Amino acid sequence: GKEIYVNDDAGNYRVRLIGKQGRIILRDAAKKNGVELLGDGKEIYVNDDAGNYRVRMIGTQGRIILRDASKKNGVELLGDGKEIYVNDDAGNYRIRMIGKQGRIIFRDSALNERIRIDGQAGDISLQGADCAEEFDIVDLEEIEPGTVLTIAKQGKFQQQ
């Protein structure tokens, strides 16, 4: 079968080389696959004590996936897309960073985009947020909530 086994003193294999798959399996003392290297798939898996992978590296995609104990993808790094995703417990991304666009997106629990930072455009969008800064305003006593303001020549705000 084009396989090589390296056993421990109890006769359990700790290292298994599978030639036809280009695969190497490293097992722990509890007979769980700890690390798997897949030559054909160009992947590496690092497993937890239960035998579930917690780290997966996919060479053909330039991708690294970090999973939590419930087998959900927690963080994903995509080299080809130059993106990072941080996911919630349901596996939906809550934070997405897009390097080639210079953008960071934050989503709420209903997966609505709430904050967007756009480095390319130089914009920060805060959905549902009010501007609570103090500004110098011309004729402040005439301004009511909801009034549209523009920037005056002196750098102060004025009613439109």
Short mmCIF file of C-alpha atoms in Angstrom, two decimals:
data_model
loop_
_atom_site.label_atom_id
_atom_site.label_comp_id
_atom_site.label_asym_id
_atom_site.label_seq_id
_atom_site.Cartn_x
_atom_site.Cartn_y
_atom_site.Cartn_z
CA GLY A 1 0.00 0.00 0.00
CA LYS A 2 2.85 2.56 -0.26
CA GLU A 3 2.46 3.47 3.40
CA ILE A 4 4.94 3.77 6.24
CA TYR A 5 4.00 3.63 9.91
CA VAL A 6 6.14 4.70 12.85
CA ASN A 7 4.80 3.13 16.05
CA ASP A 8 5.24 3.94 19.72
CA ASP A 9 6.27 1.37 22.36
CA ALA A 10 2.63 0.19 22.69
CA GLY A 11 2.42 -0.58 18.97
CA ASN A 12 0.17 2.35 18.08
CA TYR A 13 1.22 4.37 15.10
CA ARG A 14 2.25 7.93 15.83
CA VAL A 15 3.38 8.80 12.31
CA ARG A 16 1.76 7.55 9.10
CA LEU A 17 3.08 8.38 5.64
CA ILE A 18 0.66 7.67 2.77
CA GLY A 19 2.52 7.87 -0.51
CA LYS A 20 -0.38 7.70 -2.96
CA GLN A 21 -2.11 10.67 -1.23
CA GLY A 22 1.03 12.61 -0.42
CA ARG A 23 -0.22 12.66 3.16
CA ILE A 24 1.46 12.68 6.57
CA ILE A 25 -0.50 12.10 9.79
CA LEU A 26 0.98 12.78 13.23
CA ARG A 27 -1.02 11.30 16.11
CA ASP A 28 -0.96 12.02 19.81
CA ALA A 29 -0.72 9.44 22.60
CA ALA A 30 -4.54 9.23 22.72
CA LYS A 31 -4.54 8.00 19.07
CA LYS A 32 -6.05 11.23 17.76
CA ASN A 33 -4.75 12.85 14.61
CA GLY A 34 -2.90 15.91 15.85
CA VAL A 35 -1.49 17.26 12.61
CA GLU A 36 -2.25 16.25 9.03
CA LEU A 37 -0.31 17.40 5.99
CA LEU A 38 -1.98 16.84 2.62
CA GLY A 39 0.40 17.15 -0.30
CA ASP A 40 -2.18 16.78 -3.06
CA GLY A 41 -4.57 19.28 -1.47
CA LYS A 42 -1.70 21.48 -0.28
CA GLU A 43 -3.37 21.69 3.13
CA ILE A 44 -2.33 21.44 6.77
CA TYR A 45 -4.75 20.61 9.59
CA VAL A 46 -4.01 21.06 13.30
CA ASN A 47 -6.56 19.24 15.44
CA ASP A 48 -7.77 19.60 19.03
CA ASP A 49 -8.00 16.80 21.61
CA ALA A 50 -11.37 15.70 20.18
CA GLY A 51 -9.82 15.21 16.73
CA ASN A 52 -11.55 18.23 15.17
CA TYR A 53 -9.42 20.64 13.24
CA ARG A 54 -8.93 24.01 14.87
CA VAL A 55 -6.45 25.38 12.32
CA ARG A 56 -6.61 24.72 8.58
CA MET A 57 -4.16 26.16 6.10
CA ILE A 58 -5.00 25.91 2.39
CA GLY A 59 -2.00 26.67 0.24
CA THR A 60 -3.81 26.93 -3.10
CA GLN A 61 -6.06 29.68 -1.71
CA GLY A 62 -3.56 31.38 0.59
CA ARG A 63 -6.16 30.85 3.32
CA ILE A 64 -5.98 30.16 7.06
CA ILE A 65 -9.07 29.20 9.06
CA LEU A 66 -9.14 29.25 12.86
CA ARG A 67 -12.13 27.43 14.35
CA ASP A 68 -13.66 27.50 17.81
CA ALA A 69 -14.56 24.45 19.89
CA SER A 70 -18.06 24.32 18.34
CA LYS A 71 -16.46 23.79 14.89
CA LYS A 72 -17.44 27.24 13.62
CA ASN A 73 -14.96 29.33 11.70
CA GLY A 74 -13.87 32.03 14.14
CA VAL A 75 -11.28 33.89 12.08
CA GLU A 76 -10.46 33.50 8.41
CA LEU A 77 -7.45 35.01 6.66
CA LEU A 78 -7.60 35.11 2.86
CA GLY A 79 -4.26 35.87 1.27
CA ASP A 80 -5.51 36.01 -2.32
CA GLY A 81 -8.36 38.36 -1.46
CA LYS A 82 -6.28 40.19 1.16
CA GLU A 83 -9.20 39.89 3.58
CA ILE A 84 -9.75 38.98 7.23
CA TYR A 85 -13.11 37.83 8.59
CA VAL A 86 -14.02 37.64 12.29
CA ASN A 87 -17.15 35.52 12.69
CA ASP A 88 -19.86 35.18 15.33
CA ASP A 89 -21.03 31.92 16.92
CA ALA A 90 -23.32 31.21 13.94
CA GLY A 91 -20.39 31.48 11.51
CA ASN A 92 -21.48 34.82 10.02
CA TYR A 93 -18.84 37.49 9.69
CA ARG A 94 -19.23 40.40 12.07
CA ILE A 95 -15.99 42.17 11.14
CA ARG A 96 -14.52 42.12 7.65
CA MET A 97 -11.24 43.79 6.73
CA ILE A 98 -10.52 44.20 3.03
CA GLY A 99 -6.89 45.15 2.50
CA LYS A 100 -6.93 45.88 -1.22
CA GLN A 101 -9.82 48.34 -0.71
CA GLY A 102 -8.59 49.72 2.63
CA ARG A 103 -11.98 48.95 4.14
CA ILE A 104 -13.24 47.60 7.49
CA ILE A 105 -16.90 46.63 7.92
CA PHE A 106 -18.63 45.94 11.25
CA ARG A 107 -22.03 44.21 11.34
CA ASP A 108 -24.57 43.93 14.17
CA SER A 109 -26.19 40.71 15.40
CA ALA A 110 -28.86 40.97 12.65
CA LEU A 111 -25.95 41.15 10.14
CA ASN A 112 -26.73 44.73 9.15
CA GLU A 113 -23.73 46.84 8.27
CA ARG A 114 -23.37 49.35 11.13
CA ILE A 115 -19.89 50.82 10.72
CA ARG A 116 -17.78 51.14 7.57
CA ILE A 117 -14.30 52.60 7.50
CA ASP A 118 -13.17 53.24 3.94
CA GLY A 119 -9.49 54.14 3.77
CA GLN A 120 -9.54 54.59 -0.01
CA ALA A 121 -12.30 57.20 0.10
CA GLY A 122 -11.33 58.55 3.53
CA ASP A 123 -14.86 57.97 4.85
CA ILE A 124 -16.27 56.63 8.09
CA SER A 125 -19.96 55.66 8.02
CA LEU A 126 -21.81 55.14 11.29
CA GLN A 127 -25.29 53.77 10.53
CA GLY A 128 -27.81 54.92 13.14
CA ALA A 129 -25.32 57.22 14.87
CA ASP A 130 -25.69 60.91 15.60
CA CYS A 131 -22.87 63.38 15.54
CA ALA A 132 -22.36 64.43 19.13
CA GLU A 133 -19.38 66.71 18.71
CA GLU A 134 -19.41 70.38 19.58
CA PHE A 135 -19.06 72.75 16.64
CA ASP A 136 -18.93 76.51 16.24
CA ILE A 137 -22.25 77.50 14.65
CA VAL A 138 -23.32 80.87 13.22
CA ASP A 139 -26.66 82.00 14.74
CA LEU A 140 -26.83 79.02 17.11
CA GLU A 141 -30.11 80.18 18.67
CA GLU A 142 -31.94 79.70 15.31
CA ILE A 143 -30.82 76.07 14.89
CA GLU A 144 -33.25 73.26 15.77
CA PRO A 145 -32.71 69.48 15.76
CA GLY A 146 -32.70 68.20 12.17
CA THR A 147 -31.52 71.49 10.66
CA VAL A 148 -29.17 71.01 7.70
CA LEU A 149 -25.90 72.87 8.19
CA THR A 150 -23.10 73.77 5.78
CA ILE A 151 -19.58 74.96 6.41
CA ALA A 152 -19.22 78.75 6.27
CA LYS A 153 -16.12 80.58 5.05
CA GLN A 154 -14.86 81.08 8.60
CA GLY A 155 -14.84 77.30 9.19
CA LYS A 156 -17.99 77.54 11.29
CA PHE A 157 -21.27 75.85 10.52
CA GLN A 158 -24.29 77.82 9.31
CA GLN A 159 -27.88 77.04 8.43
CA GLN A 160 -28.24 76.06 4.78
#
